[in-house]
Structure formats: structure tokens, C-alpha cells
XYZ file of C-alpha atoms in Angstrom:
548
model
C -37.563 -45.017 -27.833
C -40.554 -43.344 -29.505
C -38.358 -41.499 -32.031
C -37.060 -44.563 -33.908
C -40.486 -46.220 -33.813
C -42.141 -43.158 -35.351
C -39.374 -42.959 -37.930
C -40.056 -46.571 -39.000
C -43.799 -45.865 -39.217
C -43.195 -42.802 -41.397
C -41.061 -44.865 -43.752
C -43.776 -47.496 -43.904
C -46.307 -44.888 -45.059
C -44.184 -43.835 -48.016
C -43.760 -45.796 -51.294
C -40.468 -47.266 -52.488
C -39.217 -47.848 -48.973
C -35.685 -49.151 -49.666
C -34.909 -46.286 -52.016
C -36.166 -43.675 -49.586
C -33.344 -44.501 -47.235
C -31.078 -42.922 -49.816
C -32.610 -39.534 -48.975
C -30.698 -39.538 -45.713
C -27.628 -37.473 -45.168
C -28.003 -34.552 -47.545
C -28.599 -31.957 -44.866
C -26.848 -33.767 -42.041
C -23.371 -32.604 -42.986
C -24.622 -29.055 -43.526
C -26.096 -29.021 -40.040
C -23.015 -30.647 -38.546
C -21.461 -27.493 -37.172
C -24.719 -26.612 -35.433
C -25.150 -30.085 -33.984
C -21.633 -30.215 -32.650
C -22.469 -27.228 -30.464
C -25.289 -29.154 -28.857
C -24.401 -31.230 -25.830
C -27.036 -33.834 -26.646
C -28.236 -34.798 -30.123
C -31.550 -36.483 -30.654
C -32.466 -39.254 -33.079
C -35.285 -36.917 -34.160
C -32.681 -35.117 -36.265
C -32.915 -38.072 -38.618
C -36.102 -36.443 -39.939
C -34.180 -33.438 -41.225
C -32.731 -35.204 -44.296
C -36.262 -35.780 -45.608
C -36.163 -32.153 -46.750
C -33.209 -32.847 -49.041
C -33.292 -33.464 -52.821
C -34.616 -36.785 -53.995
C -32.395 -39.526 -55.379
C -33.235 -42.431 -57.692
C -36.057 -44.519 -56.305
C -35.897 -48.298 -56.122
C -39.167 -49.572 -57.487
C -38.561 -52.961 -59.101
C -40.590 -55.746 -57.491
C -38.851 -58.928 -56.357
C -38.250 -61.401 -59.131
C -39.890 -64.694 -58.180
C -38.409 -66.561 -61.149
C -34.757 -65.853 -60.398
C -32.583 -67.654 -57.895
C -31.488 -64.305 -56.510
C -35.095 -63.343 -55.927
C -34.880 -64.840 -52.489
C -32.405 -62.275 -51.187
C -33.590 -58.910 -49.952
C -30.832 -56.764 -51.446
C -31.719 -57.100 -55.114
C -32.872 -53.441 -55.125
C -29.166 -52.544 -55.496
C -29.267 -53.728 -59.113
C -31.433 -50.709 -59.950
C -28.370 -48.543 -59.328
C -25.435 -50.700 -60.448
C -24.804 -53.873 -62.442
C -25.463 -57.143 -60.658
C -23.023 -60.011 -61.228
C -24.152 -63.486 -60.230
C -21.278 -65.848 -59.428
C -20.696 -69.116 -57.667
C -19.401 -68.817 -54.125
C -16.689 -71.306 -55.087
C -15.140 -68.473 -57.103
C -14.843 -66.179 -54.067
C -11.874 -66.465 -51.729
C -11.268 -64.297 -48.676
C -7.612 -63.587 -47.869
C -6.413 -62.846 -44.366
C -2.841 -61.540 -44.322
C -0.596 -58.996 -46.082
C 1.900 -61.728 -47.003
C -0.842 -63.811 -48.642
C -1.971 -60.726 -50.569
C 1.582 -59.986 -51.782
C 2.336 -63.535 -52.874
C -0.993 -63.781 -54.685
C -0.291 -60.535 -56.543
C 3.071 -61.802 -57.782
C 1.733 -65.189 -58.825
C -1.186 -63.602 -60.672
C 1.112 -61.214 -62.547
C 3.377 -64.094 -63.545
C 0.563 -66.068 -65.218
C -1.365 -63.150 -66.771
C -1.829 -63.545 -70.532
C -4.229 -60.822 -71.622
C -4.451 -57.970 -69.122
C -3.119 -56.617 -65.860
C -5.055 -53.681 -64.403
C -3.946 -52.103 -61.131
C -5.574 -49.134 -59.407
C -4.086 -47.848 -56.162
C -3.312 -44.647 -54.304
C 0.399 -45.094 -54.972
C 3.229 -47.539 -55.591
C 5.975 -47.537 -52.973
C 9.686 -47.347 -53.717
C 11.170 -50.199 -51.651
C 12.504 -53.640 -52.604
C 9.122 -55.376 -52.314
C 7.511 -52.872 -54.650
C 10.436 -53.379 -57.035
C 9.644 -57.102 -56.978
C 6.186 -56.309 -58.339
C 7.638 -54.111 -61.070
C 10.133 -56.860 -61.943
C 7.260 -59.368 -62.164
C 5.461 -57.061 -64.579
C 8.608 -56.650 -66.678
C 9.192 -60.406 -66.804
C 5.603 -61.119 -67.832
C 5.708 -58.448 -70.524
C 8.952 -59.865 -71.899
C 7.477 -63.371 -71.983
C 4.454 -62.059 -73.881
C 6.761 -60.787 -76.645
C 9.041 -63.816 -76.761
C 6.305 -66.422 -76.887
C 5.901 -68.534 -80.015
C 2.543 -66.851 -80.454
C 3.024 -63.363 -78.929
C 0.084 -62.308 -76.782
C -1.612 -58.943 -76.714
C -0.919 -58.461 -72.989
C -1.760 -54.927 -71.834
C -0.804 -53.401 -68.489
C -2.822 -50.443 -67.201
C -1.893 -48.747 -63.921
C -3.927 -45.971 -62.271
C -2.456 -43.989 -59.371
C -2.990 -40.624 -57.727
C -0.949 -37.770 -59.199
C -0.055 -35.941 -55.978
C 0.741 -39.038 -53.908
C 2.477 -40.755 -56.801
C 4.669 -37.700 -57.453
C 5.807 -37.181 -53.861
C 9.576 -37.069 -53.402
C 12.433 -37.411 -55.871
C 12.042 -41.189 -56.024
C 8.362 -41.970 -56.337
C 5.718 -44.070 -58.064
C 6.408 -42.393 -61.392
C 10.142 -43.099 -61.380
C 9.447 -46.711 -60.364
C 7.291 -47.242 -63.459
C 9.274 -45.265 -66.041
C 11.419 -48.278 -67.075
C 8.265 -50.200 -68.025
C 6.949 -47.282 -70.066
C 10.289 -46.872 -71.828
C 10.730 -50.579 -72.596
C 7.110 -51.462 -73.478
C 5.514 -48.240 -74.795
C 2.823 -50.080 -76.755
C 1.750 -52.318 -73.893
C 1.969 -50.198 -70.734
C -0.221 -47.292 -69.713
C 0.253 -45.300 -66.506
C -2.510 -42.815 -65.613
C -2.221 -40.289 -62.793
C -5.516 -38.894 -61.516
C -5.403 -35.228 -60.480
C -8.389 -33.921 -58.527
C -10.109 -30.974 -60.220
C -10.436 -29.309 -56.803
C -6.687 -28.628 -56.568
C -6.137 -25.790 -59.012
C -5.097 -22.164 -59.412
C -3.590 -20.350 -56.461
C -4.490 -23.203 -54.111
C -2.319 -25.589 -56.128
C 0.600 -23.157 -56.081
C 0.458 -22.443 -52.350
C -0.193 -25.848 -50.763
C 3.081 -27.775 -50.308
C 3.744 -31.423 -51.111
C 1.979 -33.937 -48.831
C -0.534 -31.304 -47.705
C -1.888 -31.050 -51.258
C -3.072 -34.645 -50.869
C -5.752 -33.494 -48.429
C -7.790 -31.848 -51.203
C -8.723 -35.067 -52.995
C -7.208 -38.358 -54.185
C -7.617 -41.394 -56.394
C -8.280 -43.910 -53.602
C -9.640 -46.950 -55.510
C -7.790 -50.239 -54.890
C -8.482 -52.859 -57.581
C -5.986 -55.436 -58.812
C -7.022 -57.421 -61.889
C -5.282 -60.222 -63.791
C -7.075 -61.618 -66.855
C -10.447 -62.655 -65.333
C -9.353 -62.663 -61.678
C -10.028 -59.588 -59.535
C -8.741 -58.607 -56.089
C -10.744 -55.971 -54.205
C -9.017 -54.489 -51.188
C -8.240 -51.387 -49.186
C -4.494 -52.067 -49.434
C -2.072 -49.927 -51.408
C 0.989 -51.118 -53.334
C 3.500 -50.457 -50.579
C 5.801 -52.612 -48.434
C 3.860 -52.244 -45.164
C 0.704 -53.472 -46.928
C 2.687 -56.589 -47.907
C 4.098 -57.263 -44.433
C 2.549 -55.806 -41.255
C -0.340 -53.468 -42.140
C -3.615 -55.324 -41.644
C -6.240 -54.830 -44.332
C -8.996 -56.828 -46.037
C -8.778 -58.636 -49.359
C -11.115 -60.731 -51.494
C -10.275 -62.630 -54.685
C -12.936 -63.165 -57.353
C -11.655 -66.016 -59.525
C -12.717 -66.560 -63.132
C -15.320 -63.795 -63.094
C -15.023 -62.323 -66.623
C -17.986 -59.963 -66.385
C -16.704 -58.457 -63.114
C -13.198 -58.193 -64.592
C -14.553 -56.482 -67.697
C -16.436 -53.973 -65.565
C -13.452 -52.973 -63.454
C -11.211 -52.864 -66.534
C -13.630 -50.384 -68.089
C -14.004 -48.415 -64.843
C -10.250 -48.017 -64.349
C -9.961 -47.175 -68.041
C -12.619 -44.484 -67.715
C -10.870 -42.833 -64.760
C -7.591 -43.245 -66.618
C -9.026 -41.418 -69.638
C -9.780 -38.329 -67.533
C -6.379 -38.526 -65.817
C -2.927 -37.319 -66.798
C -0.925 -39.801 -68.884
C 2.647 -40.471 -67.762
C 5.157 -40.246 -70.603
C 8.505 -42.039 -70.991
C 10.368 -38.793 -70.168
C 8.433 -38.394 -66.870
C 6.209 -35.622 -68.193
C 2.416 -35.883 -68.247
C -0.171 -35.159 -70.923
C -3.943 -35.233 -71.233
C -5.589 -37.417 -73.826
C -6.472 -35.616 -77.021
C -9.850 -33.921 -76.721
C -10.033 -34.233 -72.917
C -10.401 -31.210 -70.645
C -7.360 -30.646 -68.431
C -8.176 -31.514 -64.782
C -6.667 -28.370 -63.208
C -5.946 -26.017 -66.131
C -9.236 -26.418 -67.952
C -12.757 -25.427 -66.939
C -13.668 -27.329 -63.788
C -17.368 -27.734 -64.585
C -16.623 -28.979 -68.109
C -14.042 -31.447 -66.791
C -16.351 -32.843 -64.099
C -19.216 -33.156 -66.565
C -17.027 -35.088 -69.007
C -15.709 -37.311 -66.202
C -19.227 -37.991 -64.933
C -20.356 -39.042 -68.384
C -17.329 -41.248 -68.942
C -17.752 -43.125 -65.650
C -21.552 -43.314 -65.704
C -21.449 -44.685 -69.248
C -19.410 -47.603 -67.911
C -21.790 -48.191 -64.993
C -24.970 -47.878 -67.037
C -23.783 -49.951 -70.000
C -22.700 -52.751 -67.654
C -26.011 -52.532 -65.812
C -27.920 -52.873 -69.090
C -25.718 -55.777 -70.203
C -26.341 -57.628 -66.960
C -30.079 -56.941 -67.112
C -30.212 -58.359 -70.636
C -28.223 -61.401 -69.536
C -30.533 -61.789 -66.551
C -33.629 -61.587 -68.766
C -32.240 -64.056 -71.297
C -31.281 -66.513 -68.576
C -34.392 -66.407 -66.398
C -37.167 -64.744 -68.407
C -36.835 -66.201 -71.897
C -39.514 -68.311 -73.511
C -37.679 -71.358 -72.220
C -35.482 -71.055 -69.161
C -31.932 -72.342 -69.575
C -31.288 -75.222 -67.212
C -27.867 -76.105 -65.842
C -27.837 -79.158 -68.125
C -28.586 -76.940 -71.147
C -25.860 -74.522 -70.128
C -23.355 -77.364 -69.765
C -24.314 -78.710 -73.168
C -23.772 -75.237 -74.632
C -20.281 -75.145 -73.174
C -20.950 -72.949 -70.135
C -19.916 -75.113 -67.190
C -19.914 -72.430 -64.546
C -21.971 -73.347 -61.460
C -25.295 -71.626 -60.876
C -24.925 -68.375 -58.904
C -25.491 -68.330 -55.174
C -23.575 -65.090 -54.651
C -24.074 -61.615 -56.122
C -21.510 -58.860 -56.599
C -22.535 -55.192 -56.725
C -19.829 -52.584 -57.504
C -20.434 -49.408 -55.497
C -18.749 -46.259 -56.827
C -18.352 -42.937 -55.011
C -16.903 -39.946 -56.868
C -18.473 -36.853 -55.334
C -16.296 -34.455 -57.385
C -18.114 -35.929 -60.412
C -21.528 -36.014 -58.645
C -21.491 -39.827 -58.465
C -22.807 -40.960 -55.059
C -23.812 -44.598 -55.498
C -21.780 -45.984 -52.592
C -23.144 -43.325 -50.263
C -26.736 -44.097 -51.272
C -26.367 -47.858 -50.841
C -24.452 -47.609 -47.548
C -27.039 -45.261 -46.020
C -29.847 -47.531 -47.184
C -28.198 -50.617 -45.685
C -27.660 -48.870 -42.348
C -31.257 -47.629 -42.298
C -32.752 -50.987 -43.219
C -30.819 -52.887 -40.529
C -33.633 -53.761 -38.131
C -33.865 -54.767 -34.503
C -31.983 -57.987 -33.891
C -29.638 -57.444 -36.836
C -25.933 -57.022 -36.115
C -23.604 -54.745 -38.053
C -19.844 -55.133 -37.687
C -18.248 -51.988 -39.115
C -14.518 -51.402 -39.290
C -12.343 -48.478 -40.356
C -8.718 -47.598 -39.876
C -9.685 -43.939 -39.562
C -12.750 -43.445 -37.357
C -14.355 -40.235 -38.580
C -17.925 -41.081 -39.620
C -19.888 -38.544 -41.633
C -22.723 -36.889 -39.783
C -25.241 -38.866 -41.838
C -23.653 -42.226 -40.991
C -23.320 -41.227 -37.338
C -26.995 -40.273 -37.124
C -27.989 -43.589 -38.698
C -25.924 -45.583 -36.222
C -27.445 -43.619 -33.335
C -31.001 -43.568 -34.684
C -31.602 -47.113 -35.922
C -32.223 -50.260 -33.862
C -29.600 -52.761 -35.033
C -26.667 -53.676 -32.823
C -23.306 -52.253 -33.885
C -19.768 -53.309 -33.118
C -17.384 -50.742 -34.568
C -13.735 -51.732 -34.879
C -11.195 -48.926 -35.103
C -7.466 -48.449 -34.721
C -5.922 -47.875 -31.314
C -3.456 -44.944 -31.430
C -0.469 -47.294 -31.494
C -1.638 -49.045 -34.702
C -2.715 -45.868 -36.493
C -0.651 -45.463 -39.632
C 0.440 -41.971 -38.533
C 1.659 -43.078 -35.091
C 5.163 -41.753 -34.524
C 5.139 -39.615 -37.667
C 7.203 -36.448 -37.767
C 5.751 -32.960 -37.550
C 2.033 -32.203 -37.548
C 1.205 -35.683 -38.898
C 2.335 -37.136 -35.572
C -0.705 -35.552 -33.897
C -3.196 -37.290 -36.216
C -3.669 -40.368 -33.939
C -4.507 -38.004 -31.055
C -7.081 -36.254 -33.263
C -8.754 -39.615 -33.913
C -8.745 -40.333 -30.178
C -10.533 -37.007 -29.655
C -13.172 -37.877 -32.289
C -13.604 -41.342 -30.775
C -14.027 -39.891 -27.284
C -16.650 -37.397 -28.470
C -18.624 -40.207 -30.110
C -18.338 -42.430 -27.032
C -19.585 -39.607 -24.801
C -22.575 -39.184 -27.072
C -23.326 -42.912 -26.892
C -23.265 -42.699 -23.103
C -25.422 -39.577 -22.996
C -28.033 -41.360 -25.126
C -27.734 -44.591 -23.129
C -26.709 -46.561 -26.221
C -23.255 -47.781 -25.197
C -24.543 -51.374 -24.968
C -26.230 -51.363 -28.382
C -23.316 -49.610 -30.106
C -19.951 -50.890 -28.923
C -16.573 -49.487 -29.890
C -13.580 -51.819 -30.050
C -9.945 -50.926 -30.651
C -7.603 -53.111 -32.694
C -4.111 -53.607 -31.305
C -1.255 -55.802 -32.482
C 2.378 -55.307 -31.541
C 4.497 -54.122 -34.461
C 1.506 -53.816 -36.814
C -0.712 -51.029 -38.136
C -4.428 -51.264 -38.958
C -6.050 -50.256 -42.247
C -9.056 -52.615 -42.583
C -12.388 -51.149 -43.646
C -15.854 -52.389 -44.518
C -18.818 -54.017 -42.818
C -20.484 -57.371 -42.267
C -24.273 -57.601 -41.909
C -25.871 -60.382 -39.850
C -29.641 -60.578 -40.211
C -31.751 -61.055 -37.091
C -31.439 -64.586 -35.745
C -28.479 -65.489 -37.958
C -25.027 -66.413 -36.719
C -23.420 -65.808 -40.115
C -23.217 -62.671 -42.305
C -25.152 -62.602 -45.573
C -23.598 -59.365 -46.858
C -20.258 -57.623 -46.681
C -18.861 -54.386 -48.072
C -15.180 -54.489 -49.001
C -13.000 -51.983 -50.823
C -11.480 -48.546 -50.364
C -14.027 -46.311 -48.489
C -13.457 -45.433 -44.813
C -17.029 -44.153 -44.111
C -15.560 -40.698 -43.416
C -15.966 -37.259 -44.941
C -13.043 -37.755 -47.317
C -14.447 -41.009 -48.685
C -17.866 -39.486 -49.264
C -16.954 -35.997 -50.478
C -13.340 -35.730 -51.658
C -11.804 -38.936 -53.005
C -12.562 -41.449 -55.748
C -13.696 -44.666 -54.075
C -14.908 -48.123 -55.049
C -16.000 -51.158 -53.094
C -18.218 -54.142 -53.722
C -21.226 -55.454 -51.871
C -21.090 -59.248 -51.728
C -24.439 -60.882 -51.003
C -24.320 -64.631 -50.561
C -26.613 -67.521 -49.715
C -23.673 -69.924 -49.537
C -23.033 -71.134 -46.018
C -19.417 -71.888 -46.893
C -18.750 -68.308 -48.045
C -20.705 -66.917 -45.105
C -18.402 -68.900 -42.821
C -15.364 -67.464 -44.624
C -16.652 -63.933 -44.025
C -17.546 -64.711 -40.430
C -14.078 -66.106 -39.785
C -12.523 -62.994 -41.339
C -14.564 -60.778 -39.034
C -13.760 -62.853 -35.960
C -10.011 -62.841 -36.655
C -9.971 -59.045 -36.806
C -12.159 -58.505 -33.745
C -10.276 -61.058 -31.640
C -7.308 -58.674 -31.601
C -9.383 -55.858 -30.115
C -10.478 -54.580 -26.738
C -13.829 -53.011 -25.828
C -13.745 -49.240 -25.334
C -15.010 -47.931 -21.976
C -14.695 -44.743 -19.972
C -11.493 -46.150 -18.477
C -9.967 -46.330 -21.962
C -9.714 -42.560 -22.162
C -8.086 -42.263 -18.742
C -4.945 -44.001 -20.001
C -1.893 -41.720 -20.400
C -1.688 -42.525 -24.124
C -5.219 -41.141 -24.602
C -4.530 -37.687 -23.212
C -5.110 -35.218 -26.047
C -3.375 -31.869 -26.042
C -5.525 -28.752 -26.065
C -4.248 -27.520 -29.421
C -5.186 -30.866 -31.022
C -8.720 -30.586 -29.635
C -8.998 -27.063 -31.026
C -7.648 -27.947 -34.462
C -9.531 -31.239 -34.938
C -12.902 -29.653 -35.914
C -11.078 -27.604 -38.557
C -9.182 -30.490 -40.146
C -11.492 -33.506 -39.644
C -12.941 -33.145 -43.148
C -9.475 -33.372 -44.715
């Protein structure tokens, strides 16, 4: 028990305490292979990351004039833009069917923009319904008495979107051919898949090198953040998380610009199914890798930093002007939006471009969770980075980690090598559980497995309950899985939602409860079940492939 106490005291002696948590994790992954050879790891290893390079410090004092000054997470706005909204504009969805129907209805009423970022678009009848909705809306925009300037921008991953003869590209070609001035399809290609590696790695396996994994669905000023892809199972029986931000123009503008920035450094799909780079842009796998990554970093960071400055100016004008704008003044000026009681922070992770904002914020949140706090963390693919694992083991908050049972893993029953992936996750889960038991922490950190007949599980994110509170004040929701891929290989985006609204807190709490109610607590007996027996070759291969 002395280790964590000393760790807290050391942090207390150093300035800029919240930002210092972002120092964690730099050396942890490098030391991972050494630690895995040890039978018992100690929380003292948390001190090792202090030797790593520094990251941006969080130094701004709390703002006593602003309504958001009362919440303890305002340090995040030093890294990303902060969007204040009313909780009445935030709606938590619960089912794939609700998500699918909302997507179609939002497409049908869009007037100005539709922006969709996903790993891929499936090729079944439900996916065709979405494409048909887009076509119908585009046709209406041209036939209207006053034609609108509706633009449709779609961002997918190149390797996943090109898989098979019928694929995401062929699904979208009719839109490109019929509406060339209104539709843009961008296919992100990781700069790490190039040269001989690109020639030798076959289809499907090439997706392990790196992907466009962001899931954002935007219609005019309404934004859906999720972990769900545009595929039939995600519309029917694959459980995920979804949140709708209604009438949030600043948030919509940000994600439009973000998807546009990634689209600019991606390959552009042409009407003849070929791809091209934008004029003046470095090719992602034929051009110089360093030059490409530098250009991509600048393009994305320009979006983040310009939005952050815009929001800071808006914040200063609203709360720090010579005369503060009251709600009555705002209404008289034509702005009838309710005062904010909820704050949205977009967290971006693009390690190939040296952008690590989500990693920094997530590590800080896990470090700052104190005794009595409860963290509910869920992932469809339980494979925490070494840094996240050390934080869970070395801090004092209570954790309930929800993961997929083998039967609801998306790879369950797959053909070939992919069919062994659920067993590999069982092996990783068992190793982590053994470590919990060896450290005597199995009561503080509980593992729970989701199971639902005929369904698969893909939900990810966390809910943070402060000490003494029965409702969460913060949630993370989006595409990251808290694993090595999310941190180091793929392009990811999620949002931190901080709210003081009891109604929204109850929505988030209900969402968490609904997911956890379909789970069972993991114990030693769990791994004695016949379905949890892992073959020797899987155990041997897992350390080699877990980072892919």
C-alpha cells in the first residue's frame, strides 16, 4: 500500500499536477517485454515513466467567473477546444436499430452537409438503404425550387474499404458518378504500409498495419459519435455505444474540418474506381514518409488549434468582457440556446502523425481517479496498453472492466487464423486476472464479461463516478479500444463529455447499467470452463500478435 501513497505524495510535490499525469506511459510499452517475463509486477514501476520526455503542461488556473469553472476537468481545454452545450442537446442511444433509423432520418432531412467517417461501408441491403437515402437527398437538393449546396463527404479506410470484389468503393461509385460536384469519397492509407511490406502482405492481413478507425456521423449541425461502423451487424445485433449532439454547430464545424483534414491527406476515389492524391499533397505510401507525416500533422493540428483558439475567444467574449452577457441579453440578440451545463472535448489520437491527445487525457484521467472514485471501462477487445494496465493496477479508484465473452467476440466462429482471435483475448484476460490475484486487487478491479445470445459486443469507453456520487460526471465515447492499436497504429477520435446535469448523468448511468446487466463477474472458475481452454500454439503466438 505504501507504493501508491508515495506516488501520490511525489505528484503533490511537483507543479502542474494534472498535466504531469500525461508523462505516464512513454517507457511502459518499451519495458513491456521485460515486465511480461516477471511473475509479479509492482506498482513501483509506475515511477519509470517519469524518465520519459515531457508533454504539454496544464497550467491554467480555474476560472471562477465561468459556469464551467466548477468542474475539475477544465484543464482539458488547454489541449483541445472546449464546447459548452446544454444537456438538453445531448441524447444517448441504446440499440443498433435506433442508431440505424436515426442515421436514415438524419440523411433524409439534411440540407447543407453530410459527413461520415467510418472504417468501412458494408455491402448488404441495409448498407444499400443508406446509400439510397444519400442519393435521394442529393436528388432533392438539385430539384428544389431553391437548390441547396448540399455536400456529402465520406472518409473510409483504404485497405478495409477495398477488400473483396464488391466493397465500400463499389457501393459508393454510383454517387460519385451521378453527383461529381457534391460527393467526395476519401480513402485513408496508412503511411506505415509501403514498399516491400505492402507488396507481400495479403488482403485482410494488411489491415493490421494501421487503419482509419474514426467513427463520426454528421448531418448539418447534428453529430453522432460512436464506435459503430457502417455495416449490417452494427445496425442489428452488434452492441455498441452512440451519442447524438443535436444543434451543436461549433462541434459540427470542428468534426467537419477534422474529417476534411484527414480526407485531404487521403487518396481520393474517382468515378472510374481509381484513386488520386490531391494536388500538392505527398503520396501516403509512394512519397517520403517523414514528409507525408509532417504535412498530415500540420493539417490536423491546424484544425485542432484553430478551433481551440476560436473557442477561447468565444469563452473570453462571453464571460470575461467588460460586461458579461446575460441569458436575457443573449435572447434579445437572437441567441436562444440554453446556458451550458455540459462540455464536449474532442480527443484525437493519430500516433503515425505524432498526435497523442487522447492518450494524454486518458492517462491523466486514470491517474487522477482517487480513492472512492469508480471507473467503469468497457472494450470489445481487451488488450490494454502497458501504460493503461499499470495505471489500473497502481491507482486507488475502483474499476469494473466490461469485456466481450468469447461467444460475443466479433471474430467468434471466423474461418482460418481469425477464428483463434477470441482464444487469444481469453489468454490476455487470464494473464491480467492472474496478476490481479497475485497483487490481491481482484476486489478493487473487477472483470465482467458481456454475453447476449445471438449478439456480438463492440462497445468501448468509460464512465467516471466521483467519490460519493451515484451518477457519472464524465464519459469517454468514440472509436478507441484502449489497446496498442488504438494508441500506436490507427487514427482514432472520441469525445469527453463532462456534465453537471443530473438528467444527462442519469442517461449515462442508465446506459452503463444496461450494458453491465448483461454481464457476469469473472472468477478463477471462469477459466476452467471448456470454452476457455486455450491451445498451446495460441498462447505462444499471442505475445507476437497482440500489438496488431
